[in-house]
């Protein structure tokens, strides 16, 4: 197809005319515009993320979390002691029935 326009070194000559339809040019333009738009949006999001302050745990929030953990531990301790009492009662009943 391009044999008439090739130079001796195998590269196409400047006289080659490539046929691009209007549809192809529009598709290329839309693709380039979408890529540039995506890149710009990504860069803007990165910039906003860099400017936002880091969320820090406040002293009050830390204390409240500590209190919640303490309450959960105490509640678990109480549950375990109740379970131990129930097991002891079951063992007593088991040994009495023998």
mmCIF file with all atom_site columns, C-alpha atoms in Angstrom:
data_model
loop_
_atom_site.group_PDB
_atom_site.id
_atom_site.type_symbol
_atom_site.label_atom_id
_atom_site.label_alt_id
_atom_site.label_comp_id
_atom_site.label_asym_id
_atom_site.label_entity_id
_atom_site.label_seq_id
_atom_site.pdbx_PDB_ins_code
_atom_site.Cartn_x
_atom_site.Cartn_y
_atom_site.Cartn_z
_atom_site.occupancy
_atom_site.B_iso_or_equiv
_atom_site.pdbx_formal_charge
_atom_site.auth_seq_id
_atom_site.auth_comp_id
_atom_site.auth_asym_id
_atom_site.auth_atom_id
_atom_site.pdbx_PDB_model_num
ATOM 1  C CA . UNK A 1 1  ? 0.000   0.000   0.000  1.00 0.00 ? 1  UNK A CA 1
ATOM 2  C CA . UNK A 1 2  ? 2.733   2.462   0.969  1.00 0.00 ? 2  UNK A CA 1
ATOM 3  C CA . UNK A 1 3  ? 5.427   0.780   -1.108 1.00 0.00 ? 3  UNK A CA 1
ATOM 4  C CA . UNK A 1 4  ? 5.521   3.643   -3.613 1.00 0.00 ? 4  UNK A CA 1
ATOM 5  C CA . UNK A 1 5  ? 6.228   6.182   -0.854 1.00 0.00 ? 5  UNK A CA 1
ATOM 6  C CA . UNK A 1 6  ? 8.905   4.285   1.084  1.00 0.00 ? 6  UNK A CA 1
ATOM 7  C CA . UNK A 1 7  ? 12.441  5.490   0.984  1.00 0.00 ? 7  UNK A CA 1
ATOM 8  C CA . UNK A 1 8  ? 15.347  3.100   0.791  1.00 0.00 ? 8  UNK A CA 1
ATOM 9  C CA . UNK A 1 9  ? 15.737  2.992   4.588  1.00 0.00 ? 9  UNK A CA 1
ATOM 10 C CA . UNK A 1 10 ? 12.119  1.799   5.026  1.00 0.00 ? 10 UNK A CA 1
ATOM 11 C CA . UNK A 1 11 ? 10.697  5.045   6.440  1.00 0.00 ? 11 UNK A CA 1
ATOM 12 C CA . UNK A 1 12 ? 7.620   6.544   4.797  1.00 0.00 ? 12 UNK A CA 1
ATOM 13 C CA . UNK A 1 13 ? 8.162   9.578   2.632  1.00 0.00 ? 13 UNK A CA 1
ATOM 14 C CA . UNK A 1 14 ? 6.611   12.952  3.414  1.00 0.00 ? 14 UNK A CA 1
ATOM 15 C CA . UNK A 1 15 ? 4.282   12.633  0.411  1.00 0.00 ? 15 UNK A CA 1
ATOM 16 C CA . UNK A 1 16 ? 2.135   9.986   2.119  1.00 0.00 ? 16 UNK A CA 1
ATOM 17 C CA . UNK A 1 17 ? -1.441  11.079  2.693  1.00 0.00 ? 17 UNK A CA 1
ATOM 18 C CA . UNK A 1 18 ? -3.233  9.272   5.482  1.00 0.00 ? 18 UNK A CA 1
ATOM 19 C CA . UNK A 1 19 ? -7.008  9.305   5.276  1.00 0.00 ? 19 UNK A CA 1
ATOM 20 C CA . UNK A 1 20 ? -8.623  10.189  8.590  1.00 0.00 ? 20 UNK A CA 1
ATOM 21 C CA . UNK A 1 21 ? -12.347 10.548  8.679  1.00 0.00 ? 21 UNK A CA 1
ATOM 22 C CA . UNK A 1 22 ? -14.149 13.244  10.611 1.00 0.00 ? 22 UNK A CA 1
ATOM 23 C CA . UNK A 1 23 ? -15.491 10.567  12.943 1.00 0.00 ? 23 UNK A CA 1
ATOM 24 C CA . UNK A 1 24 ? -11.963 9.426   13.781 1.00 0.00 ? 24 UNK A CA 1
ATOM 25 C CA . UNK A 1 25 ? -10.760 12.971  14.452 1.00 0.00 ? 25 UNK A CA 1
ATOM 26 C CA . UNK A 1 26 ? -13.728 13.644  16.752 1.00 0.00 ? 26 UNK A CA 1
ATOM 27 C CA . UNK A 1 27 ? -13.102 10.384  18.632 1.00 0.00 ? 27 UNK A CA 1
ATOM 28 C CA . UNK A 1 28 ? -9.437  11.286  19.101 1.00 0.00 ? 28 UNK A CA 1
ATOM 29 C CA . UNK A 1 29 ? -10.390 14.772  20.304 1.00 0.00 ? 29 UNK A CA 1
ATOM 30 C CA . UNK A 1 30 ? -12.935 13.442  22.813 1.00 0.00 ? 30 UNK A CA 1
ATOM 31 C CA . UNK A 1 31 ? -10.442 10.880  24.138 1.00 0.00 ? 31 UNK A CA 1
ATOM 32 C CA . UNK A 1 32 ? -7.747  13.505  24.632 1.00 0.00 ? 32 UNK A CA 1
ATOM 33 C CA . UNK A 1 33 ? -10.228 15.890  26.295 1.00 0.00 ? 33 UNK A CA 1
ATOM 34 C CA . UNK A 1 34 ? -11.418 13.165  28.674 1.00 0.00 ? 34 UNK A CA 1
ATOM 35 C CA . UNK A 1 35 ? -7.867  12.220  29.612 1.00 0.00 ? 35 UNK A CA 1
ATOM 36 C CA . UNK A 1 36 ? -6.879  15.837  30.272 1.00 0.00 ? 36 UNK A CA 1
ATOM 37 C CA . UNK A 1 37 ? -10.060 16.429  32.280 1.00 0.00 ? 37 UNK A CA 1
ATOM 38 C CA . UNK A 1 38 ? -9.449  13.336  34.420 1.00 0.00 ? 38 UNK A CA 1
ATOM 39 C CA . UNK A 1 39 ? -5.863  14.370  35.046 1.00 0.00 ? 39 UNK A CA 1
ATOM 40 C CA . UNK A 1 40 ? -6.840  17.900  36.071 1.00 0.00 ? 40 UNK A CA 1
ATOM 41 C CA . UNK A 1 41 ? -9.572  16.622  38.407 1.00 0.00 ? 41 UNK A CA 1
ATOM 42 C CA . UNK A 1 42 ? -7.140  14.198  40.019 1.00 0.00 ? 42 UNK A CA 1
ATOM 43 C CA . UNK A 1 43 ? -4.590  16.952  40.538 1.00 0.00 ? 43 UNK A CA 1
ATOM 44 C CA . UNK A 1 44 ? -7.237  19.205  42.128 1.00 0.00 ? 44 UNK A CA 1
ATOM 45 C CA . UNK A 1 45 ? -8.318  16.394  44.492 1.00 0.00 ? 45 UNK A CA 1
ATOM 46 C CA . UNK A 1 46 ? -4.707  15.784  45.496 1.00 0.00 ? 46 UNK A CA 1
ATOM 47 C CA . UNK A 1 47 ? -4.210  19.480  46.201 1.00 0.00 ? 47 UNK A CA 1
ATOM 48 C CA . UNK A 1 48 ? -7.343  19.649  48.372 1.00 0.00 ? 48 UNK A CA 1
ATOM 49 C CA . UNK A 1 49 ? -6.271  16.541  50.290 1.00 0.00 ? 49 UNK A CA 1
ATOM 50 C CA . UNK A 1 50 ? -2.850  18.061  50.961 1.00 0.00 ? 50 UNK A CA 1
ATOM 51 C CA . UNK A 1 51 ? -4.373  21.265  52.359 1.00 0.00 ? 51 UNK A CA 1
ATOM 52 C CA . UNK A 1 52 ? -6.877  19.609  54.694 1.00 0.00 ? 52 UNK A CA 1
ATOM 53 C CA . UNK A 1 53 ? -5.705  19.238  58.261 1.00 0.00 ? 53 UNK A CA 1
ATOM 54 C CA . UNK A 1 54 ? -5.112  15.785  59.641 1.00 0.00 ? 54 UNK A CA 1
ATOM 55 C CA . UNK A 1 55 ? -7.785  14.604  62.020 1.00 0.00 ? 55 UNK A CA 1
ATOM 56 C CA . UNK A 1 56 ? -6.380  14.323  65.505 1.00 0.00 ? 56 UNK A CA 1
ATOM 57 C CA . UNK A 1 57 ? -7.913  12.510  68.431 1.00 0.00 ? 57 UNK A CA 1
ATOM 58 C CA . UNK A 1 58 ? -8.852  15.114  70.998 1.00 0.00 ? 58 UNK A CA 1
ATOM 59 C CA . UNK A 1 59 ? -8.087  14.665  74.686 1.00 0.00 ? 59 UNK A CA 1
ATOM 60 C CA . UNK A 1 60 ? -11.801 14.386  75.519 1.00 0.00 ? 60 UNK A CA 1
ATOM 61 C CA . UNK A 1 61 ? -12.369 11.744  72.855 1.00 0.00 ? 61 UNK A CA 1
ATOM 62 C CA . UNK A 1 62 ? -9.383  9.765   74.136 1.00 0.00 ? 62 UNK A CA 1
ATOM 63 C CA . UNK A 1 63 ? -10.685 9.895   77.711 1.00 0.00 ? 63 UNK A CA 1
ATOM 64 C CA . UNK A 1 64 ? -14.163 8.801   76.628 1.00 0.00 ? 64 UNK A CA 1
ATOM 65 C CA . UNK A 1 65 ? -12.714 5.862   74.727 1.00 0.00 ? 65 UNK A CA 1
ATOM 66 C CA . UNK A 1 66 ? -10.728 4.890   77.825 1.00 0.00 ? 66 UNK A CA 1
ATOM 67 C CA . UNK A 1 67 ? -13.845 5.058   80.003 1.00 0.00 ? 67 UNK A CA 1
ATOM 68 C CA . UNK A 1 68 ? -15.788 2.932   77.521 1.00 0.00 ? 68 UNK A CA 1
ATOM 69 C CA . UNK A 1 69 ? -13.032 0.319   77.534 1.00 0.00 ? 69 UNK A CA 1
ATOM 70 C CA . UNK A 1 70 ? -12.970 0.305   81.345 1.00 0.00 ? 70 UNK A CA 1
ATOM 71 C CA . UNK A 1 71 ? -16.742 -0.204  81.490 1.00 0.00 ? 71 UNK A CA 1
ATOM 72 C CA . UNK A 1 72 ? -16.516 -3.045  78.962 1.00 0.00 ? 72 UNK A CA 1
ATOM 73 C CA . UNK A 1 73 ? -13.776 -4.735  81.015 1.00 0.00 ? 73 UNK A CA 1
ATOM 74 C CA . UNK A 1 74 ? -15.736 -4.400  84.258 1.00 0.00 ? 74 UNK A CA 1
ATOM 75 C CA . UNK A 1 75 ? -18.873 -5.736  82.579 1.00 0.00 ? 75 UNK A CA 1
ATOM 76 C CA . UNK A 1 76 ? -16.933 -8.698  81.214 1.00 0.00 ? 76 UNK A CA 1
ATOM 77 C CA . UNK A 1 77 ? -15.461 -9.365  84.668 1.00 0.00 ? 77 UNK A CA 1
ATOM 78 C CA . UNK A 1 78 ? -18.932 -9.415  86.186 1.00 0.00 ? 78 UNK A CA 1
ATOM 79 C CA . UNK A 1 79 ? -20.190 -11.765 83.483 1.00 0.00 ? 79 UNK A CA 1
ATOM 80 C CA . UNK A 1 80 ? -17.270 -14.126 84.066 1.00 0.00 ? 80 UNK A CA 1
ATOM 81 C CA . UNK A 1 81 ? -17.878 -14.179 87.827 1.00 0.00 ? 81 UNK A CA 1
ATOM 82 C CA . UNK A 1 82 ? -21.576 -14.985 87.232 1.00 0.00 ? 82 UNK A CA 1
ATOM 83 C CA . UNK A 1 83 ? -20.609 -17.796 84.859 1.00 0.00 ? 83 UNK A CA 1
ATOM 84 C CA . UNK A 1 84 ? -18.183 -19.180 87.459 1.00 0.00 ? 84 UNK A CA 1
ATOM 85 C CA . UNK A 1 85 ? -20.925 -19.169 90.090 1.00 0.00 ? 85 UNK A CA 1
ATOM 86 C CA . UNK A 1 86 ? -23.273 -20.981 87.708 1.00 0.00 ? 86 UNK A CA 1
ATOM 87 C CA . UNK A 1 87 ? -20.623 -23.603 86.956 1.00 0.00 ? 87 UNK A CA 1
ATOM 88 C CA . UNK A 1 88 ? -19.988 -24.136 90.669 1.00 0.00 ? 88 UNK A CA 1
ATOM 89 C CA . UNK A 1 89 ? -23.719 -24.635 91.278 1.00 0.00 ? 89 UNK A CA 1
ATOM 90 C CA . UNK A 1 90 ? -23.890 -27.145 88.411 1.00 0.00 ? 90 UNK A CA 1
ATOM 91 C CA . UNK A 1 91 ? -20.893 -29.036 89.760 1.00 0.00 ? 91 UNK A CA 1
ATOM 92 C CA . UNK A 1 92 ? -22.449 -29.159 93.251 1.00 0.00 ? 92 UNK A CA 1
ATOM 93 C CA . UNK A 1 93 ? -25.700 -30.503 91.827 1.00 0.00 ? 93 UNK A CA 1
ATOM 94 C CA . UNK A 1 94 ? -23.810 -33.048 89.726 1.00 0.00 ? 94 UNK A CA 1
ATOM 95 C CA . UNK A 1 95 ? -21.804 -34.337 92.698 1.00 0.00 ? 95 UNK A CA 1
ATOM 96 C CA . UNK A 1 96 ? -24.908 -34.384 94.971 1.00 0.00 ? 96 UNK A CA 1
ATOM 97 C CA . UNK A 1 97 ? -26.846 -36.472 92.479 1.00 0.00 ? 97 UNK A CA 1
ATOM 98 C CA . UNK A 1 98 ? -24.144 -39.160 92.453 1.00 0.00 ? 98 UNK A CA 1
#
